[in-house]
Short mmCIF file of C-alpha atoms in Angstrom, two decimals:
data_model
loop_
_atom_site.label_atom_id
_atom_site.label_comp_id
_atom_site.label_asym_id
_atom_site.label_seq_id
_atom_site.Cartn_x
_atom_site.Cartn_y
_atom_site.Cartn_z
CA MET A 1 -12.39 16.57 12.02
CA THR A 2 -15.24 15.10 9.99
CA PRO A 3 -16.63 11.92 11.64
CA HIS A 4 -16.22 8.67 9.75
CA THR A 5 -18.23 5.49 9.75
CA ALA A 6 -16.59 2.78 11.84
CA PRO A 7 -15.59 -0.39 9.99
CA PRO A 8 -18.37 -3.02 10.12
CA PRO A 9 -17.91 -6.41 11.79
CA MET A 10 -15.53 -8.46 9.68
CA GLN A 11 -14.95 -12.15 9.15
CA GLU A 12 -11.36 -12.87 10.15
CA SER A 13 -9.20 -15.77 8.97
CA LEU A 14 -5.59 -16.85 9.29
CA LEU A 15 -4.96 -18.74 6.07
CA ASP A 16 -2.10 -21.04 5.17
CA ILE A 17 -0.61 -19.71 1.93
CA ALA A 18 2.33 -21.74 0.64
CA GLY A 19 3.45 -22.51 4.17
CA LYS A 20 2.98 -18.97 5.46
CA LYS A 21 0.14 -17.56 7.54
CA ILE A 22 -1.72 -14.66 5.94
CA PHE A 23 -4.32 -12.82 8.01
CA VAL A 24 -7.41 -11.72 6.07
CA ALA A 25 -10.48 -9.72 7.12
CA GLN A 26 -13.57 -9.67 4.89
CA THR A 27 -16.94 -7.92 4.81
CA GLY A 28 -19.60 -6.91 2.31
CA ASP A 29 -21.02 -8.56 -0.78
CA GLY A 30 -20.45 -7.93 -4.46
CA PRO A 31 -17.45 -7.85 -6.80
CA PRO A 32 -14.27 -8.65 -4.82
CA VAL A 33 -11.90 -5.79 -3.98
CA LEU A 34 -8.57 -6.33 -2.23
CA LEU A 35 -7.28 -3.42 -0.14
CA LEU A 36 -3.47 -3.58 0.16
CA HIS A 37 -1.90 -1.42 2.87
CA GLY A 38 1.32 0.59 2.97
CA GLY A 39 4.66 -0.43 4.40
CA GLY A 40 5.20 1.99 7.28
CA PRO A 41 6.14 0.71 10.75
CA GLY A 42 3.19 -0.92 12.51
CA ALA A 43 0.98 -0.87 9.41
CA SER A 44 -1.80 -3.39 8.89
CA GLY A 45 -4.73 -3.78 6.52
CA VAL A 46 -7.79 -2.92 8.57
CA SER A 47 -6.11 -0.02 10.40
CA ASN A 48 -4.88 1.57 7.16
CA TYR A 49 -8.34 1.42 5.60
CA SER A 50 -10.40 2.17 8.72
CA ARG A 51 -12.12 5.11 6.99
CA ASN A 52 -12.92 3.27 3.78
CA ILE A 53 -14.03 -0.28 4.50
CA ALA A 54 -17.60 0.49 5.58
CA GLU A 55 -18.35 2.65 2.54
CA LEU A 56 -16.83 0.25 0.01
CA ALA A 57 -18.53 -2.75 1.64
CA GLN A 58 -21.92 -1.33 0.69
CA LYS A 59 -21.35 -2.50 -2.90
CA TYR A 60 -18.28 -4.73 -2.83
CA ARG A 61 -16.87 -7.79 -1.14
CA VAL A 62 -14.01 -6.08 0.65
CA ILE A 63 -10.98 -8.28 1.36
CA VAL A 64 -8.27 -6.79 3.57
CA PRO A 65 -5.11 -8.85 4.12
CA ASP A 66 -2.13 -8.07 6.28
CA LEU A 67 0.74 -8.29 3.82
CA PRO A 68 3.60 -10.67 4.69
CA GLY A 69 5.74 -9.08 7.39
CA TYR A 70 2.88 -7.02 8.85
CA GLY A 71 0.07 -7.35 11.34
CA ARG A 72 -0.90 -10.92 12.09
CA SER A 73 0.71 -12.41 8.98
CA THR A 74 3.99 -14.34 8.94
CA THR A 75 7.08 -12.16 9.13
CA GLY A 76 9.70 -12.01 6.41
CA VAL A 77 9.89 -10.70 2.83
CA ASP A 78 12.34 -11.74 0.10
CA GLY A 79 14.69 -8.76 -0.01
CA THR A 80 16.00 -9.59 -3.48
CA ASP A 81 12.57 -8.98 -5.05
CA PRO A 82 10.17 -7.62 -2.41
CA PHE A 83 7.45 -6.43 -4.80
CA GLY A 84 7.47 -9.75 -6.63
CA TYR A 85 7.36 -11.65 -3.35
CA LEU A 86 4.34 -9.70 -2.13
CA ALA A 87 2.58 -10.05 -5.49
CA ASP A 88 3.16 -13.82 -5.55
CA ASN A 89 1.67 -14.21 -2.07
CA VAL A 90 -1.36 -12.07 -2.88
CA ARG A 91 -1.92 -14.09 -6.07
CA ARG A 92 -1.81 -17.26 -3.99
CA LEU A 93 -4.34 -15.64 -1.67
CA LEU A 94 -6.66 -15.12 -4.65
CA ASP A 95 -6.29 -18.82 -5.45
CA ARG A 96 -6.99 -19.77 -1.84
CA LEU A 97 -10.17 -17.65 -1.87
CA GLY A 98 -11.27 -19.17 -5.17
CA LEU A 99 -11.06 -15.87 -7.06
CA ASP A 100 -9.95 -15.82 -10.69
CA LYS A 101 -10.00 -12.03 -10.77
CA ALA A 102 -10.45 -9.06 -8.43
CA HIS A 103 -10.13 -5.31 -8.24
CA PHE A 104 -7.15 -3.96 -6.32
CA VAL A 105 -6.68 -0.86 -4.20
CA GLY A 106 -3.12 -0.26 -3.04
CA ASN A 107 -1.40 2.41 -0.98
CA SER A 108 2.40 2.84 -1.14
CA TYR A 109 3.97 -0.63 -0.61
CA GLY A 110 0.56 -2.16 -1.29
CA GLY A 111 0.29 -0.12 -4.47
CA ALA A 112 3.64 -1.49 -5.64
CA CYS A 113 2.39 -5.00 -4.86
CA ALA A 114 -0.78 -4.46 -6.89
CA LEU A 115 1.12 -2.98 -9.83
CA ARG A 116 3.63 -5.83 -9.90
CA LEU A 117 0.81 -8.39 -9.72
CA ALA A 118 -0.91 -6.67 -12.66
CA LEU A 119 2.30 -6.64 -14.71
CA ASP A 120 2.97 -10.33 -14.05
CA THR A 121 -0.63 -11.56 -14.42
CA PRO A 122 -2.90 -8.84 -15.88
CA ASP A 123 -5.72 -11.35 -16.33
CA ARG A 124 -6.12 -11.53 -12.53
CA VAL A 125 -6.81 -7.79 -12.14
CA GLY A 126 -10.07 -6.05 -13.00
CA ARG A 127 -9.39 -2.43 -12.10
CA MET A 128 -6.73 -0.79 -9.95
CA VAL A 129 -6.71 2.24 -7.68
CA LEU A 130 -3.20 3.23 -6.59
CA MET A 131 -2.38 5.85 -3.95
CA GLY A 132 1.21 7.08 -3.96
CA PRO A 133 2.55 3.64 -4.99
CA GLY A 134 6.14 2.71 -4.32
CA GLY A 135 8.62 1.82 -7.03
CA VAL A 136 7.90 4.68 -9.42
CA GLY A 137 11.02 6.46 -10.65
CA THR A 138 13.02 5.31 -7.64
CA THR A 139 16.28 4.78 -9.58
CA ARG A 140 16.08 8.03 -11.51
CA LEU A 141 17.01 10.40 -8.67
CA PHE A 142 18.66 7.87 -6.33
CA VAL A 143 18.19 10.14 -3.29
CA PRO A 144 15.30 8.89 -1.11
CA THR A 145 12.76 11.43 0.09
CA PRO A 146 12.97 12.50 3.75
CA GLY A 147 9.85 10.47 4.47
CA LEU A 148 11.19 7.30 2.86
CA SER A 149 14.50 7.73 4.68
CA SER A 150 12.60 8.04 7.97
CA LEU A 151 10.71 4.84 7.19
CA LEU A 152 13.81 2.87 6.15
CA ASN A 153 15.79 4.06 9.19
CA TYR A 154 13.13 3.06 11.72
CA CYS A 155 14.82 -0.18 12.79
CA THR A 156 18.40 1.06 12.36
CA GLY A 157 20.62 3.08 14.69
CA GLU A 158 19.21 3.02 18.20
CA GLY A 159 16.28 0.96 16.95
CA PRO A 160 12.54 1.62 16.98
CA SER A 161 11.04 4.22 19.30
CA ARG A 162 7.70 5.93 19.69
CA LEU A 163 9.39 9.26 18.96
CA LYS A 164 10.75 8.00 15.62
CA LEU A 165 7.34 6.63 14.67
CA GLU A 166 5.55 9.82 15.67
CA LYS A 167 7.96 11.88 13.58
CA PHE A 168 7.39 9.64 10.55
CA ILE A 169 3.62 9.86 10.84
CA ARG A 170 3.22 13.52 11.77
CA ASP A 171 6.06 14.99 9.68
CA TYR A 172 5.95 12.78 6.60
CA LEU A 173 2.89 10.54 6.32
CA VAL A 174 0.18 13.23 6.48
CA PHE A 175 -0.23 16.86 5.47
CA ASN A 176 -1.92 17.99 8.70
CA ALA A 177 -0.24 16.43 11.73
CA ALA A 178 -2.99 17.65 14.07
CA GLN A 179 -5.45 15.25 12.40
CA VAL A 180 -3.63 12.17 13.73
CA PRO A 181 -4.75 11.14 17.24
CA ASP A 182 -2.21 9.77 19.70
CA GLU A 183 -4.13 6.48 19.74
CA ILE A 184 -3.08 5.70 16.16
CA ILE A 185 0.58 6.31 16.96
CA ASP A 186 0.37 4.23 20.15
CA ALA A 187 -1.26 1.30 18.33
CA ARG A 188 1.21 1.33 15.46
CA TYR A 189 4.14 1.60 17.84
CA ARG A 190 2.99 -1.48 19.73
CA ASP A 191 2.74 -3.43 16.48
CA SER A 192 6.10 -2.15 15.21
CA ILE A 193 8.18 -3.52 18.10
CA ASP A 194 7.39 -7.20 17.61
CA PRO A 195 10.84 -8.82 18.03
CA GLU A 196 10.37 -10.95 14.90
CA VAL A 197 9.60 -7.86 12.81
CA ILE A 198 12.58 -5.95 14.21
CA ALA A 199 14.84 -8.90 13.44
CA ASN A 200 13.54 -9.14 9.86
CA PRO A 201 12.03 -5.81 8.70
CA PRO A 202 9.67 -6.24 5.73
CA LEU A 203 10.91 -3.04 4.08
CA ARG A 204 14.61 -2.23 3.99
CA ARG A 205 17.29 -0.76 1.75
CA PRO A 206 18.64 -3.30 -0.76
CA SER A 207 22.17 -4.32 0.13
CA GLY A 208 24.85 -6.75 -0.93
CA PRO A 209 26.24 -7.61 -4.37
CA LYS A 210 22.78 -7.79 -5.98
CA ALA A 211 21.54 -4.48 -4.55
CA LEU A 212 21.66 -2.58 -7.85
CA ARG A 213 19.77 -5.35 -9.64
CA THR A 214 17.14 -5.30 -6.90
CA LEU A 215 16.78 -1.51 -7.15
CA TRP A 216 16.33 -1.70 -10.93
CA LYS A 217 13.70 -4.42 -10.49
CA MET A 218 11.89 -2.23 -7.95
CA ASP A 219 11.52 0.69 -10.41
CA PHE A 220 8.43 0.13 -12.55
CA THR A 221 9.33 2.93 -14.93
CA ARG A 222 12.19 0.71 -16.18
CA ASP A 223 9.81 -2.20 -16.91
CA ALA A 224 8.85 -2.27 -20.60
CA ARG A 225 5.61 -4.08 -19.74
CA LEU A 226 4.23 -0.91 -18.14
CA ALA A 227 3.53 0.64 -21.54
CA ARG A 228 1.47 -2.42 -22.51
CA LEU A 229 -0.52 -2.76 -19.27
CA SER A 230 -4.12 -2.10 -20.27
CA VAL A 231 -5.72 -2.63 -16.82
CA PRO A 232 -7.90 0.45 -16.12
CA THR A 233 -6.05 2.33 -13.40
CA LEU A 234 -6.80 5.35 -11.25
CA VAL A 235 -3.81 6.96 -9.55
CA LEU A 236 -4.52 9.26 -6.60
CA TRP A 237 -1.43 11.09 -5.37
CA GLY A 238 -1.20 13.61 -2.56
CA ALA A 239 0.33 16.80 -3.92
CA ALA A 240 2.21 17.20 -0.62
CA ASP A 241 3.43 13.58 -0.41
CA ARG A 242 6.81 13.52 1.35
CA VAL A 243 7.31 9.74 1.17
CA ASN A 244 6.89 9.00 -2.55
CA ARG A 245 7.39 11.95 -4.89
CA PRO A 246 4.19 13.27 -6.53
CA SER A 247 6.05 13.36 -9.85
CA GLY A 248 5.56 9.59 -9.84
CA GLY A 249 1.92 10.11 -10.71
CA ARG A 250 2.81 11.87 -13.94
CA MET A 251 5.34 9.14 -14.74
CA LEU A 252 2.65 6.46 -14.49
CA ALA A 253 0.07 8.47 -16.42
CA GLY A 254 2.64 9.11 -19.15
CA ARG A 255 3.56 5.45 -19.52
CA MET A 256 0.39 3.47 -18.84
CA PRO A 257 -2.11 3.50 -21.72
CA ASN A 258 -5.25 3.37 -19.56
CA CYS A 259 -4.34 5.42 -16.51
CA ASP A 260 -6.22 8.37 -14.98
CA LEU A 261 -4.33 10.66 -12.59
CA TYR A 262 -5.81 12.80 -9.84
CA MET A 263 -3.50 15.01 -7.76
CA VAL A 264 -5.04 15.66 -4.35
CA ALA A 265 -4.32 19.13 -2.93
CA ASN A 266 -3.24 19.66 0.69
CA THR A 267 -2.73 15.93 1.15
CA GLY A 268 0.27 13.79 2.01
CA HIS A 269 1.00 10.10 1.52
CA TRP A 270 -2.15 8.73 3.18
CA VAL A 271 -4.82 9.82 0.69
CA GLN A 272 -7.41 7.22 1.72
CA TRP A 273 -7.24 8.41 5.34
CA GLU A 274 -6.65 12.15 4.95
CA ARG A 275 -9.27 12.67 2.24
CA ALA A 276 -11.56 9.73 2.98
CA GLU A 277 -14.79 11.19 1.58
CA LEU A 278 -13.16 12.13 -1.72
CA PHE A 279 -11.32 8.82 -1.90
CA ASN A 280 -14.38 6.68 -1.12
CA ARG A 281 -16.47 8.41 -3.75
CA MET A 282 -13.82 8.30 -6.49
CA CYS A 283 -12.78 4.74 -5.68
CA ALA A 284 -16.33 3.35 -5.71
CA ASP A 285 -17.18 5.16 -8.96
CA PHE A 286 -13.99 4.03 -10.70
CA LEU A 287 -14.32 0.40 -9.65
CA ALA A 288 -17.90 0.46 -10.93
CA GLY A 289 -16.70 1.65 -14.33
CA ARG A 290 -17.80 5.26 -13.89
CA ARG A 291 -14.66 7.19 -14.78
#
C-alpha cells in the first residue's frame, strides 16, 4: 500500500454549540474548509480524513468536526429530520468560529449534511466536494443497499460486535478489503460501543407515523431547490460503492446546474481513503477554482 503523510498536529477544541458539545480539530492556514465525515459505526472526523488532512492543510485552514452523535461530540440526532439537524449544528459551528462562508467536503452522511446546508443557506457555502453523499434517490427504489442495511442494523438484533463492524468495513465500505488494517477496525469498534451511542444511534431507519415524511425529506432528488443550487460542486463516487448507489452521482449531475461528476474505478464508498492521492489532488484543485 502506498504510504501516506500522517496528519499534522491539530488544535483541538470542545465547543458549546446551542447547548451541545461539538469537538473540532483544526490545522493549516488559508481559506476555511470543513471536512464532514460519514455515518458508519465508530466514525469520527480526523480518522475518516487521516489521509487527506496534511495535504489539504498546505493551502487551507482545515476544520474537522465530529458530527453530533459521533466521536467526542454530544450524542443524539433529531430522527425526524437528521440531515437538517446536522446542517443546523454545522451552521452554528460556522457562527461560533466567526466564519461567514466556507468550503465543504462531505463523505456519505457528511455529504448529505453539506448538501442540506447548501440548500438551506447557499450563501454560507463556497464550493462543495461530495463523496457518495447520502440522501440521493433513496425513495425511488425503497430497497436499501446491502451496505446501508449492514450499517443500519449494527445496533439492532444482538447488538454491536466487532464481527459486524468488520463485515461492514471489509465487505461494503471499501473495494479492496485487504487494504484495511485491523487497527482501524479495532479503533472504530471501541468508539462504536459507547453506551450513550448504542442507546441513541445517530443514524437509524425512520419509524413511527411520520416515517414516510422523514424519508421524503431525506431524498434530495425530491427537493425542487436542487435544480436552482448554483454552488460549484464536485461529486466523486466510487464505481463499486455498495453503501450508496453510484447512480446517485448521475442523479445529482443531472439536476444540479453547476455540478461536475467523476466516477472512480475500482473504489467503494470511502473514496478519500481508498484513492487518497487522486482525491487530494482533485479536491485541492477544485476548491482553488481549477476545474
